[in-house]
Structures are given as C-alpha cells and as structure tokens.
C-alpha cells in the first residue's frame, strides 16, 4: 500500500511493543541483580538488541515511507497536534540515527553503537559488582553508637548471612549506607564508608571503569561528529527543552547566583 500515517507511522509505533515491555522489565532486573545468570544473559542480549535497533533505524525502505508521509503537506495538515508530534519525532529519530549517512559511514556507525553498548554494559556490571562486593565489618559494639536499633539489627543479619555472626556488616546499598552516614557517631568509619561509595570503580582493581569511560566518551564524540554535531552534549540536548550546552550553562550560572548565598546561609545555621 502507499504509505500513510496509519499504515506506516502508527504501525511502526505499535511494532515491537512486547519486546519493549520485556526489555524494560529485564533492564530493571539487570540493574539490581548481580548474579551470573542475569550477567550472562545481558552479555548475550545486548549486542543483539543493538543490532536489531540499528536494522530498524538504518532501513532505507522504511525511512522512504516515513519521509513520504512527512513530506505530504496536504495529509500532514489534517493530522492532530499529537499525530504531528509523533510523525515529527519518528522522522527525526531516523535522521538522528544516521539514515542520511552514506554506506561506509553507516557501517562505522553500527560498529560505534555496538562498541558503545558493550562498554556501557561493562561499566554497569562493574559498578554493580563493586557495590555488592564491598563490606564494612564492625566487631566493636561501641562503633555502632548513634545508630537506630533497626539499622543495627539489619547489619547483624547481614553479617550472619555472610558467615560473620556476632559482628555487623554495612554495605553500599542505600538502606545500609545512608543511615550509617546519617546516624553513626564514629566519624572515621563514616568517612571510610563514604569514600568507598564515591570511589566505586576507581580503585585500580578488576572493577575499575576508567578505560570504559575513556572508550564511551571518545565513541560518543566520534558519533556526534559523524552526525554533524560539535559534541555529544550538542547531540543529546537538541531533543530537550534546553537545546544547547550554552543554554544549560547559562541556566546553571544564573541559578548559582541565588543558590550560593542561600547555601552559605544554611551552612551557617547548621
């Protein structure tokens, strides 16, 4: 059939809905579960998903249909505001995904997307593993001073589960980490746990993420340049209210003038 809003744009919007639901659920699990089963499935699925979405966004015949609908000003004029928005976003998403690039650049873009997904996956898995592997073991009851009883009981149970019965274990999950920093009287232990949280994946060990970060930053820049943008920030912000990095900085610097005196006032009160 000749391309129309219903048989092309709406049909594409509905396509893959089940995959989207399953993927959203799976991403929650991989973001919270660090066992090897989820990790191995994620490693297998991630490159397949990346290739799948590239096969859609770089499908010339599909884009030709979308472009035909997009360029039909008579038909577009009859669409509702919401339909026009969907059509515009669909068209832009294909352009921003590289459909207008030549064949060799599209091939390189596929490589970049694959490398980016793998580096991001490695980054996230390292972060989860480092978070789960850290434990602050306390064996002196006086070091628990200031902590509520329920927090102490939870730490005792964690210790027992880890084979350290009679001690207390605090980790980097929020229910463990946050109350310790909020209530514990022992400043040295608070500092130790605080630094463990904010130095995750920056300790030169098997979970170190510095190389992943270098790779992600350089690949993002190459991709942005290939698509005609000065930086990754320019590429990402085009689809937001801010539009440009300059607008973001102008907003932040304007807020800073009012926020800093207020923060100083609150610091003095504290």
PDB file of C-alpha atoms in Angstrom, residues 97-211:
ATOM      1  CA  UNK A  97      20.227   7.632  13.940  1.00  0.00           C
ATOM      2  CA  UNK A  98      22.238   8.121  10.738  1.00  0.00           C
ATOM      3  CA  UNK A  99      19.877   7.161   7.920  1.00  0.00           C
ATOM      4  CA  UNK A 100      21.167  10.065   5.768  1.00  0.00           C
ATOM      5  CA  UNK A 101      24.815   8.921   6.037  1.00  0.00           C
ATOM      6  CA  UNK A 102      26.482   7.087   3.167  1.00  0.00           C
ATOM      7  CA  UNK A 103      27.094   3.336   3.287  1.00  0.00           C
ATOM      8  CA  UNK A 104      30.605   3.371   4.743  1.00  0.00           C
ATOM      9  CA  UNK A 105      29.649   5.816   7.499  1.00  0.00           C
ATOM     10  CA  UNK A 106      26.565   3.770   8.340  1.00  0.00           C
ATOM     11  CA  UNK A 107      28.793   0.712   8.695  1.00  0.00           C
ATOM     12  CA  UNK A 108      31.086   2.614  11.058  1.00  0.00           C
ATOM     13  CA  UNK A 109      28.056   3.892  12.984  1.00  0.00           C
ATOM     14  CA  UNK A 110      26.920   0.308  13.533  1.00  0.00           C
ATOM     15  CA  UNK A 111      30.379  -0.513  14.913  1.00  0.00           C
ATOM     16  CA  UNK A 112      30.281   2.520  17.218  1.00  0.00           C
ATOM     17  CA  UNK A 113      26.829   1.585  18.535  1.00  0.00           C
ATOM     18  CA  UNK A 114      27.982  -1.976  19.189  1.00  0.00           C
ATOM     19  CA  UNK A 115      31.137  -0.821  20.981  1.00  0.00           C
ATOM     20  CA  UNK A 116      29.162   1.733  22.985  1.00  0.00           C
ATOM     21  CA  UNK A 117      26.613  -0.834  24.134  1.00  0.00           C
ATOM     22  CA  UNK A 118      29.361  -3.261  25.174  1.00  0.00           C
ATOM     23  CA  UNK A 119      31.324  -0.566  27.032  1.00  0.00           C
ATOM     24  CA  UNK A 120      28.175   0.667  28.786  1.00  0.00           C
ATOM     25  CA  UNK A 121      27.273  -2.899  29.735  1.00  0.00           C
ATOM     26  CA  UNK A 122      30.752  -3.472  31.158  1.00  0.00           C
ATOM     27  CA  UNK A 123      30.556  -0.149  33.041  1.00  0.00           C
ATOM     28  CA  UNK A 124      27.217  -1.030  34.644  1.00  0.00           C
ATOM     29  CA  UNK A 125      28.227  -4.572  35.567  1.00  0.00           C
ATOM     30  CA  UNK A 126      31.452  -3.337  37.162  1.00  0.00           C
ATOM     31  CA  UNK A 127      29.500  -0.790  39.179  1.00  0.00           C
ATOM     32  CA  UNK A 128      27.048  -3.397  40.406  1.00  0.00           C
ATOM     33  CA  UNK A 129      29.795  -5.886  41.298  1.00  0.00           C
ATOM     34  CA  UNK A 130      31.871  -3.314  43.192  1.00  0.00           C
ATOM     35  CA  UNK A 131      28.762  -2.153  45.057  1.00  0.00           C
ATOM     36  CA  UNK A 132      27.850  -5.705  46.057  1.00  0.00           C
ATOM     37  CA  UNK A 133      31.367  -6.854  46.939  1.00  0.00           C
ATOM     38  CA  UNK A 134      32.199  -4.109  49.441  1.00  0.00           C
ATOM     39  CA  UNK A 135      31.524  -4.622  53.125  1.00  0.00           C
ATOM     40  CA  UNK A 136      32.406  -2.627  56.229  1.00  0.00           C
ATOM     41  CA  UNK A 137      32.740  -5.157  59.055  1.00  0.00           C
ATOM     42  CA  UNK A 138      32.313  -3.841  62.604  1.00  0.00           C
ATOM     43  CA  UNK A 139      33.177  -6.051  65.582  1.00  0.00           C
ATOM     44  CA  UNK A 140      33.071  -3.488  68.405  1.00  0.00           C
ATOM     45  CA  UNK A 141      29.650  -2.555  69.722  1.00  0.00           C
ATOM     46  CA  UNK A 142      30.815   0.956  70.650  1.00  0.00           C
ATOM     47  CA  UNK A 143      31.376   1.656  66.954  1.00  0.00           C
ATOM     48  CA  UNK A 144      27.600   1.354  66.493  1.00  0.00           C
ATOM     49  CA  UNK A 145      26.960   4.382  68.693  1.00  0.00           C
ATOM     50  CA  UNK A 146      24.222   6.655  67.334  1.00  0.00           C
ATOM     51  CA  UNK A 147      22.666   4.046  65.035  1.00  0.00           C
ATOM     52  CA  UNK A 148      18.956   3.169  65.439  1.00  0.00           C
ATOM     53  CA  UNK A 149      18.168  -0.346  66.655  1.00  0.00           C
ATOM     54  CA  UNK A 150      16.547  -1.439  63.398  1.00  0.00           C
ATOM     55  CA  UNK A 151      19.675  -0.436  61.438  1.00  0.00           C
ATOM     56  CA  UNK A 152      21.883  -2.355  63.886  1.00  0.00           C
ATOM     57  CA  UNK A 153      19.613  -5.409  63.626  1.00  0.00           C
ATOM     58  CA  UNK A 154      19.749  -5.320  59.816  1.00  0.00           C
ATOM     59  CA  UNK A 155      23.562  -5.116  59.913  1.00  0.00           C
ATOM     60  CA  UNK A 156      23.690  -8.076  62.314  1.00  0.00           C
ATOM     61  CA  UNK A 157      21.505 -10.145  59.978  1.00  0.00           C
ATOM     62  CA  UNK A 158      23.704  -9.235  57.008  1.00  0.00           C
ATOM     63  CA  UNK A 159      26.760 -10.357  58.985  1.00  0.00           C
ATOM     64  CA  UNK A 160      25.070 -13.642  59.919  1.00  0.00           C
ATOM     65  CA  UNK A 161      24.106 -14.273  56.275  1.00  0.00           C
ATOM     66  CA  UNK A 162      27.749 -13.752  55.309  1.00  0.00           C
ATOM     67  CA  UNK A 163      29.031 -16.159  57.972  1.00  0.00           C
ATOM     68  CA  UNK A 164      30.160 -13.418  60.350  1.00  0.00           C
ATOM     69  CA  UNK A 165      27.705 -13.979  63.201  1.00  0.00           C
ATOM     70  CA  UNK A 166      28.358 -11.754  66.214  1.00  0.00           C
ATOM     71  CA  UNK A 167      29.536  -8.880  64.021  1.00  0.00           C
ATOM     72  CA  UNK A 168      27.816  -6.179  61.987  1.00  0.00           C
ATOM     73  CA  UNK A 169      28.204  -5.623  58.252  1.00  0.00           C
ATOM     74  CA  UNK A 170      27.359  -2.456  56.312  1.00  0.00           C
ATOM     75  CA  UNK A 171      27.486  -2.248  52.530  1.00  0.00           C
ATOM     76  CA  UNK A 172      26.951   0.238  49.734  1.00  0.00           C
ATOM     77  CA  UNK A 173      23.267  -0.430  49.122  1.00  0.00           C
ATOM     78  CA  UNK A 174      21.221   2.606  50.105  1.00  0.00           C
ATOM     79  CA  UNK A 175      19.304   1.015  53.035  1.00  0.00           C
ATOM     80  CA  UNK A 176      22.660   0.141  54.629  1.00  0.00           C
ATOM     81  CA  UNK A 177      24.871   3.016  53.542  1.00  0.00           C
ATOM     82  CA  UNK A 178      22.589   6.016  54.034  1.00  0.00           C
ATOM     83  CA  UNK A 179      21.514   5.510  57.688  1.00  0.00           C
ATOM     84  CA  UNK A 180      25.106   4.764  58.706  1.00  0.00           C
ATOM     85  CA  UNK A 181      26.264   8.115  57.317  1.00  0.00           C
ATOM     86  CA  UNK A 182      23.260   9.854  58.838  1.00  0.00           C
ATOM     87  CA  UNK A 183      23.388   8.466  62.369  1.00  0.00           C
ATOM     88  CA  UNK A 184      26.767   6.848  63.211  1.00  0.00           C
ATOM     89  CA  UNK A 185      28.858   8.798  65.729  1.00  0.00           C
ATOM     90  CA  UNK A 186      32.162   7.310  64.559  1.00  0.00           C
ATOM     91  CA  UNK A 187      33.457   9.879  62.071  1.00  0.00           C
ATOM     92  CA  UNK A 188      36.360   7.752  60.825  1.00  0.00           C
ATOM     93  CA  UNK A 189      34.023   4.893  59.904  1.00  0.00           C
ATOM     94  CA  UNK A 190      31.585   7.304  58.260  1.00  0.00           C
ATOM     95  CA  UNK A 191      34.454   8.656  56.151  1.00  0.00           C
ATOM     96  CA  UNK A 192      35.554   5.135  55.238  1.00  0.00           C
ATOM     97  CA  UNK A 193      32.073   4.158  54.034  1.00  0.00           C
ATOM     98  CA  UNK A 194      31.551   7.484  52.266  1.00  0.00           C
ATOM     99  CA  UNK A 195      34.807   7.137  50.316  1.00  0.00           C
ATOM    100  CA  UNK A 196      34.009   3.524  49.439  1.00  0.00           C
ATOM    101  CA  UNK A 197      30.732   4.705  47.918  1.00  0.00           C
ATOM    102  CA  UNK A 198      32.172   7.553  45.878  1.00  0.00           C
ATOM    103  CA  UNK A 199      35.346   5.742  44.809  1.00  0.00           C
ATOM    104  CA  UNK A 200      33.486   2.792  43.290  1.00  0.00           C
ATOM    105  CA  UNK A 201      35.155   1.525  40.108  1.00  0.00           C
ATOM    106  CA  UNK A 202      38.083   3.929  40.573  1.00  0.00           C
ATOM    107  CA  UNK A 203      40.341   1.701  42.651  1.00  0.00           C
ATOM    108  CA  UNK A 204      42.602   0.144  40.012  1.00  0.00           C
ATOM    109  CA  UNK A 205      41.107  -3.307  40.550  1.00  0.00           C
ATOM    110  CA  UNK A 206      39.172  -5.729  38.337  1.00  0.00           C
ATOM    111  CA  UNK A 207      36.107  -3.457  38.507  1.00  0.00           C
ATOM    112  CA  UNK A 208      37.896  -0.244  37.528  1.00  0.00           C
ATOM    113  CA  UNK A 209      35.902   1.742  34.966  1.00  0.00           C
ATOM    114  CA  UNK A 210      38.391   4.352  33.781  1.00  0.00           C
ATOM    115  CA  UNK A 211      39.075   2.584  30.470  1.00  0.00           C
TER     116      UNK A 211
END
